[in-house]
Each structure stands twice: as C-alpha cells, then as structure tokens.
Coordinates of C-alpha atoms and ligand atoms in Angstrom, one line a residue:
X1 CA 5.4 -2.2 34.5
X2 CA 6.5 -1.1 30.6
X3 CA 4.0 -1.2 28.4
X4 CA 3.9 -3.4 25.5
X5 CA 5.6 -2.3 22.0
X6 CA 3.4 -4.0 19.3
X7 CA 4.2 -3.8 16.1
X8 CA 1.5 -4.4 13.5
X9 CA 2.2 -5.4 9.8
X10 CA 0.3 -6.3 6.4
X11 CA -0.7 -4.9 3.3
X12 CA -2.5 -1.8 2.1
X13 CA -6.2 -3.0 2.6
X14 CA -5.2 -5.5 5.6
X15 CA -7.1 -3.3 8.4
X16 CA -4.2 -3.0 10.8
X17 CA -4.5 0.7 11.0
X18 CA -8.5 0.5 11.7
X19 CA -7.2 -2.3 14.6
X20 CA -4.6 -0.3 16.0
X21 CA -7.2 3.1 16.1
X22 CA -9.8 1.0 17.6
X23 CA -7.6 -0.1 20.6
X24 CA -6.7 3.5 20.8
X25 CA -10.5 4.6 20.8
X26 CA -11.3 1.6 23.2
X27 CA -8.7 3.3 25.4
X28 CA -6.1 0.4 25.3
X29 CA -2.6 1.8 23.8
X30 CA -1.4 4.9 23.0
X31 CA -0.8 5.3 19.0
X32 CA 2.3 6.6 17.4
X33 CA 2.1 9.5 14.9
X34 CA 4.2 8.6 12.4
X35 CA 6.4 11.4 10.4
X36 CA 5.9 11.3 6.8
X37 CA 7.2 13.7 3.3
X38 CA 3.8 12.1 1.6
X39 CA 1.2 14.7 0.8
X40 CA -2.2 14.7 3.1
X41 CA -5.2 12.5 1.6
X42 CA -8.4 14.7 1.6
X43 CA -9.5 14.5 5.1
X44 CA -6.0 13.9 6.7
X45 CA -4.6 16.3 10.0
X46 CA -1.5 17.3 10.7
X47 CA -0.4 15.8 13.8
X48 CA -3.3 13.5 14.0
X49 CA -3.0 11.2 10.8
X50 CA 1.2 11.5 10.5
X51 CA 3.5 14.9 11.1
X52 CA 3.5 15.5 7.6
X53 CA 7.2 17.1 6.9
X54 CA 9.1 18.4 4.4
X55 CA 12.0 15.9 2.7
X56 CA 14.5 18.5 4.2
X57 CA 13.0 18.2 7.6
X58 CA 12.7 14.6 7.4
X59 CA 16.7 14.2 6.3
X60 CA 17.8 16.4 9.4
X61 CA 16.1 14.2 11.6
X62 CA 17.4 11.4 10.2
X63 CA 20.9 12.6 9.8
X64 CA 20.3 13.7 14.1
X65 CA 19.5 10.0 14.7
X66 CA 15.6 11.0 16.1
X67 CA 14.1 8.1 14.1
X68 CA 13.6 4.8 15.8
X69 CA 13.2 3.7 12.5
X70 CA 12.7 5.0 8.7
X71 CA 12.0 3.8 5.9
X72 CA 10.4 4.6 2.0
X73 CA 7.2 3.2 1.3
X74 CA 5.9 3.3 -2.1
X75 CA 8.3 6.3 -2.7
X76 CA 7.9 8.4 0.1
X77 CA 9.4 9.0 3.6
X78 CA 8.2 7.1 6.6
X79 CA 9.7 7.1 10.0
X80 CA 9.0 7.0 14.2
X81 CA 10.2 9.3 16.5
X82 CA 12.2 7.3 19.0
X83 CA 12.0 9.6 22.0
X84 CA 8.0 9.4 21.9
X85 CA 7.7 5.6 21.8
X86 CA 10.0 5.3 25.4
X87 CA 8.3 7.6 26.7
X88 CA 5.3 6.1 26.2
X89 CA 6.3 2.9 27.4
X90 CA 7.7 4.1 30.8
X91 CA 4.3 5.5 31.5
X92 CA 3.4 2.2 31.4
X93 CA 1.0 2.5 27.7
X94 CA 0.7 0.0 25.5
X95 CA 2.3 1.4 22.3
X96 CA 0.6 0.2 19.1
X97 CA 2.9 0.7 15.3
X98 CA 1.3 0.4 12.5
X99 CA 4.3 -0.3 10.0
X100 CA 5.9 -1.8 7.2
X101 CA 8.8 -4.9 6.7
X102 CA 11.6 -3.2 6.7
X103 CA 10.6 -0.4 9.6
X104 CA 9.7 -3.9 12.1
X105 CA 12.8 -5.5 10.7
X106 CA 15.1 -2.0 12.3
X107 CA 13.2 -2.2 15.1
X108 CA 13.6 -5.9 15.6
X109 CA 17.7 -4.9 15.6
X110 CA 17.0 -1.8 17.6
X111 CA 19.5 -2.4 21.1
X112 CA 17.9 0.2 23.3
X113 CA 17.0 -2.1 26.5
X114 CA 13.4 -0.8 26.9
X115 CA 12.8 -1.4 23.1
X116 CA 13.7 -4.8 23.5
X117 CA 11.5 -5.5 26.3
X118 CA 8.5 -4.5 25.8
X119 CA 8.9 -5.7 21.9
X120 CA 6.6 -8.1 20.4
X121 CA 5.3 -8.1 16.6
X122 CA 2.2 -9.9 14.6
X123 CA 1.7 -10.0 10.7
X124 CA -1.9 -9.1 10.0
X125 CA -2.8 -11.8 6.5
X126 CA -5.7 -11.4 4.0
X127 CA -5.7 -13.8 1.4
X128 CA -4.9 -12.5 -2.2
X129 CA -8.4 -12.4 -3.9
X130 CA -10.1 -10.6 -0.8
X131 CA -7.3 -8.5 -0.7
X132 CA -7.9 -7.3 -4.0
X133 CA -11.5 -7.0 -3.6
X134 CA -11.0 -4.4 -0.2
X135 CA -8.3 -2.1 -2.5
X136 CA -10.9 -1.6 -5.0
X137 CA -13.8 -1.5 -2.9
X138 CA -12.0 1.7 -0.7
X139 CA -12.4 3.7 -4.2
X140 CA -9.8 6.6 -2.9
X141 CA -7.0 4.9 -5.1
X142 CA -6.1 4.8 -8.9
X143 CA -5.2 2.0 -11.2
X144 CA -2.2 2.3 -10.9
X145 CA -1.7 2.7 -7.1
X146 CA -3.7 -0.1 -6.9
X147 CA -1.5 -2.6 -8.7
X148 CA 1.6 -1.2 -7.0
X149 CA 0.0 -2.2 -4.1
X150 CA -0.7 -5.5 -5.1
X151 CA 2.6 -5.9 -6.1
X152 CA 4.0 -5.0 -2.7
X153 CA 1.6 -6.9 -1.0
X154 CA 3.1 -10.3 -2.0
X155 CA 6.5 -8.9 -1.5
X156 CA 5.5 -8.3 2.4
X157 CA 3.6 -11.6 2.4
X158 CA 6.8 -13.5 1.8
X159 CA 8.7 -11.8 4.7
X160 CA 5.7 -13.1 7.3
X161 CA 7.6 -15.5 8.9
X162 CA 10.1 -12.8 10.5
X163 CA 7.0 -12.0 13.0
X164 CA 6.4 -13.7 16.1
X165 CA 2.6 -13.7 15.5
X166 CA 0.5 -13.7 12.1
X167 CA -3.3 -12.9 12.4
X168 CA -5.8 -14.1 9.2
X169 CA -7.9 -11.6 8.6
X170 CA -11.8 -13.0 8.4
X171 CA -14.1 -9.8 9.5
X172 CA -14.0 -6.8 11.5
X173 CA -15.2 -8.2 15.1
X174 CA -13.2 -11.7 14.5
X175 CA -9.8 -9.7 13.4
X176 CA -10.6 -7.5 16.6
X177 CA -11.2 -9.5 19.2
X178 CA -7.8 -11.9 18.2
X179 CA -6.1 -8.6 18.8
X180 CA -7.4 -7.5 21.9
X181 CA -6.2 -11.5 22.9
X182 CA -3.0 -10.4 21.7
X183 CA -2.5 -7.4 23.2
X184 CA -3.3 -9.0 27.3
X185 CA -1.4 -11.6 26.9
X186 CA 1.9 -9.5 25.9
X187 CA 0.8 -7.4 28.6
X188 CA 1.6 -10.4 31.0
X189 CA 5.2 -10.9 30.0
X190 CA 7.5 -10.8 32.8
X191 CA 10.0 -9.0 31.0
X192 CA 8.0 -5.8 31.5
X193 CA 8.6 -5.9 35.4
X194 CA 10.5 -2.1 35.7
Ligands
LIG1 P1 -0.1 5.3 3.8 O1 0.7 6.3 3.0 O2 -1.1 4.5 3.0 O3 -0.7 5.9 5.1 O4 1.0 4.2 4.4 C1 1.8 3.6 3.5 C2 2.6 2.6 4.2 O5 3.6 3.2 5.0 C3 1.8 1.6 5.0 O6 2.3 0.3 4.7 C4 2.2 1.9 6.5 O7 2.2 0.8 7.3 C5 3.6 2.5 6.3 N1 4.0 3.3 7.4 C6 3.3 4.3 8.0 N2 4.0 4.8 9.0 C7 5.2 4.3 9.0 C8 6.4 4.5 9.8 O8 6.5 5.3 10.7 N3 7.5 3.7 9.4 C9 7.5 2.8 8.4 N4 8.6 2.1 8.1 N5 6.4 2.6 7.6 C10 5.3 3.3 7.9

C-alpha cells in the first residue's frame, strides 16, 4: 500500500503544525521538512524545523525542478522537496504537509501518478475572534506581523472550499482526535493498492 499524502491548511494560529507533529510523535506519518530562505526563530534547527537556505540555493533548486511545490509566504521562500515525499509514500508512510493555498493548490495540479493517489487535503478553520485571541496570546510576534497575519488569514479563509475536508477548530484533544479520524479513513482508500 502508498501511504496517504495529506495536506493540511489554515491560518497562522490555526494549530495544524502542532496536529501534524503530534501524529508524527504518536508515530503515525512521517513529516516533511520544508525548505525555506526565512531566518530561524530562536529555538528553530536546521533540518528539524525547515532546511533553512539561502535565496540563491532556493532559486537553483527551483530553476532544477526539485520542488514539488513553492511558493512565498508573507515574503519569503517556501517549498517541498519532491523526491522526499515519493519516497516516503512508497515505504508505505503516511506523509503529513503542513502548507499554504497556493502550495495545496500546485499540488492539487501536480500529474505525477503516486502524487495523485495517495492525495487527499483538509482546511483546518478557527473562527476570526479566537483567531485573533491565539496570535496575541503566542507573544513571539509583533504588531505588525500580527495584522499581516490577520489579513492573510481571511484571504486563505475564502479559498476553503478548494479542500476536500475542512476541520473547525474547538480545542486541542477535539481538533486531534477529528484528525487522527481523518487520517484512517484515507488510509482505507483503495486507490493506495500498489
Ligand atoms: P512560518 O514561517 O510561520 O513557519 O510559516 C509561514 C507559512 O508558510 C505557514 O502558513 C506555512 O504553512 C507555510 N509553509 C511552510 N512550509 C511550506 C512549504 O513547503 N510550502 C508552502 N507553500 N508553504 C509552506
């Protein structure tokens, strides 16, 4: 069997990337170290967060055609090494992504067989005021950053009906759980028969 390619959306302050870590810790999927020409948050690794890389390095892969997808995000680099993510699927793992619009929206057009198989998406919502409330309450962000993100968050919002699934965020345990339902039922699909 292929694994399952999930591909996990929302906003800044949403908790997908806590979700998608979690199933990683709980030993569920495998999770894909993204590449990125942002500078490391205190605290960050190389190679454990994101690959951190130089614009220069980022643009050669690009221009090689290594990214599954890239994209900016609030002006920097993002992208996903396509090699990794079939590999990782032909061993079978589930393969968590923890992206953006525009990088599910390539990957969504992406023709590579594998890719399309084991493909499935969910939107992860948090209504506007609580969304708010968990940007300020993370206290690593300025003013600033923080109304950008804002901003963006409605702009991603609007584009929720591209994914096949959409999960309201209540708490913690609730948002988990309606993963981890997710995630065995993709794992069913008959399209992942190798
Ligand atoms: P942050 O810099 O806060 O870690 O992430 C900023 C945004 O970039 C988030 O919305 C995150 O989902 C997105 N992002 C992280 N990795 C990738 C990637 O590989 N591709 C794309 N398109 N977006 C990504």
């Amino acid at each position: 069997m292929l694994g399952t390619l999930l591909i996990v959306s929302g906003p800044s302050g949403s908790g997908k990337t806590t979700l998608c870590r979690r199933a990683e810790a709980d030993g569920l999927t495998a999770y894909s170290i993204s590449c990125t020409t942002r500078q490391p948050r205190p605290g960050e690794q190389d190679g454990v967060d994101y690959h951190f890389l130089s614009p220069e390095t980022f643009s050669a892969k690009v221009a090689a055609g290594e990214f599954l997808e890239h994209a900016t995000v609030h002006g920097n680099s993002y992208g996903t090494l396509k090699a990794d993510i079939i590999d990782l699927l032909q061993q079978g793992k589930n393969v968590v992504m923890d992206i953006d619009v525009q990088g599910a929206a390539s990957i969504r057009a992406c023709t590579d067989s594998i890719i399309r198989r084991a493909y499935a998406d969910v939107y992860i919502h948090v209504p506007a005021a609580e969304l708010e409330a968990r940007l300020r309450g993370r206290q690593t962000d300025s003013e600033e950053v923080i109304q950008l993100r804002l901003h963006n968050a409605a702009a991603e919002d609007a584009r929720q009906g591209e994914y096949q699934f959409a999960l309201v965020s209540a708490d913690r345990e609730h948002d988990y759980a309606r993963f981890l339902a997710l995630l065995t039922t993709l794992s069913m699909r008959t399209t992942l028969a190798q």
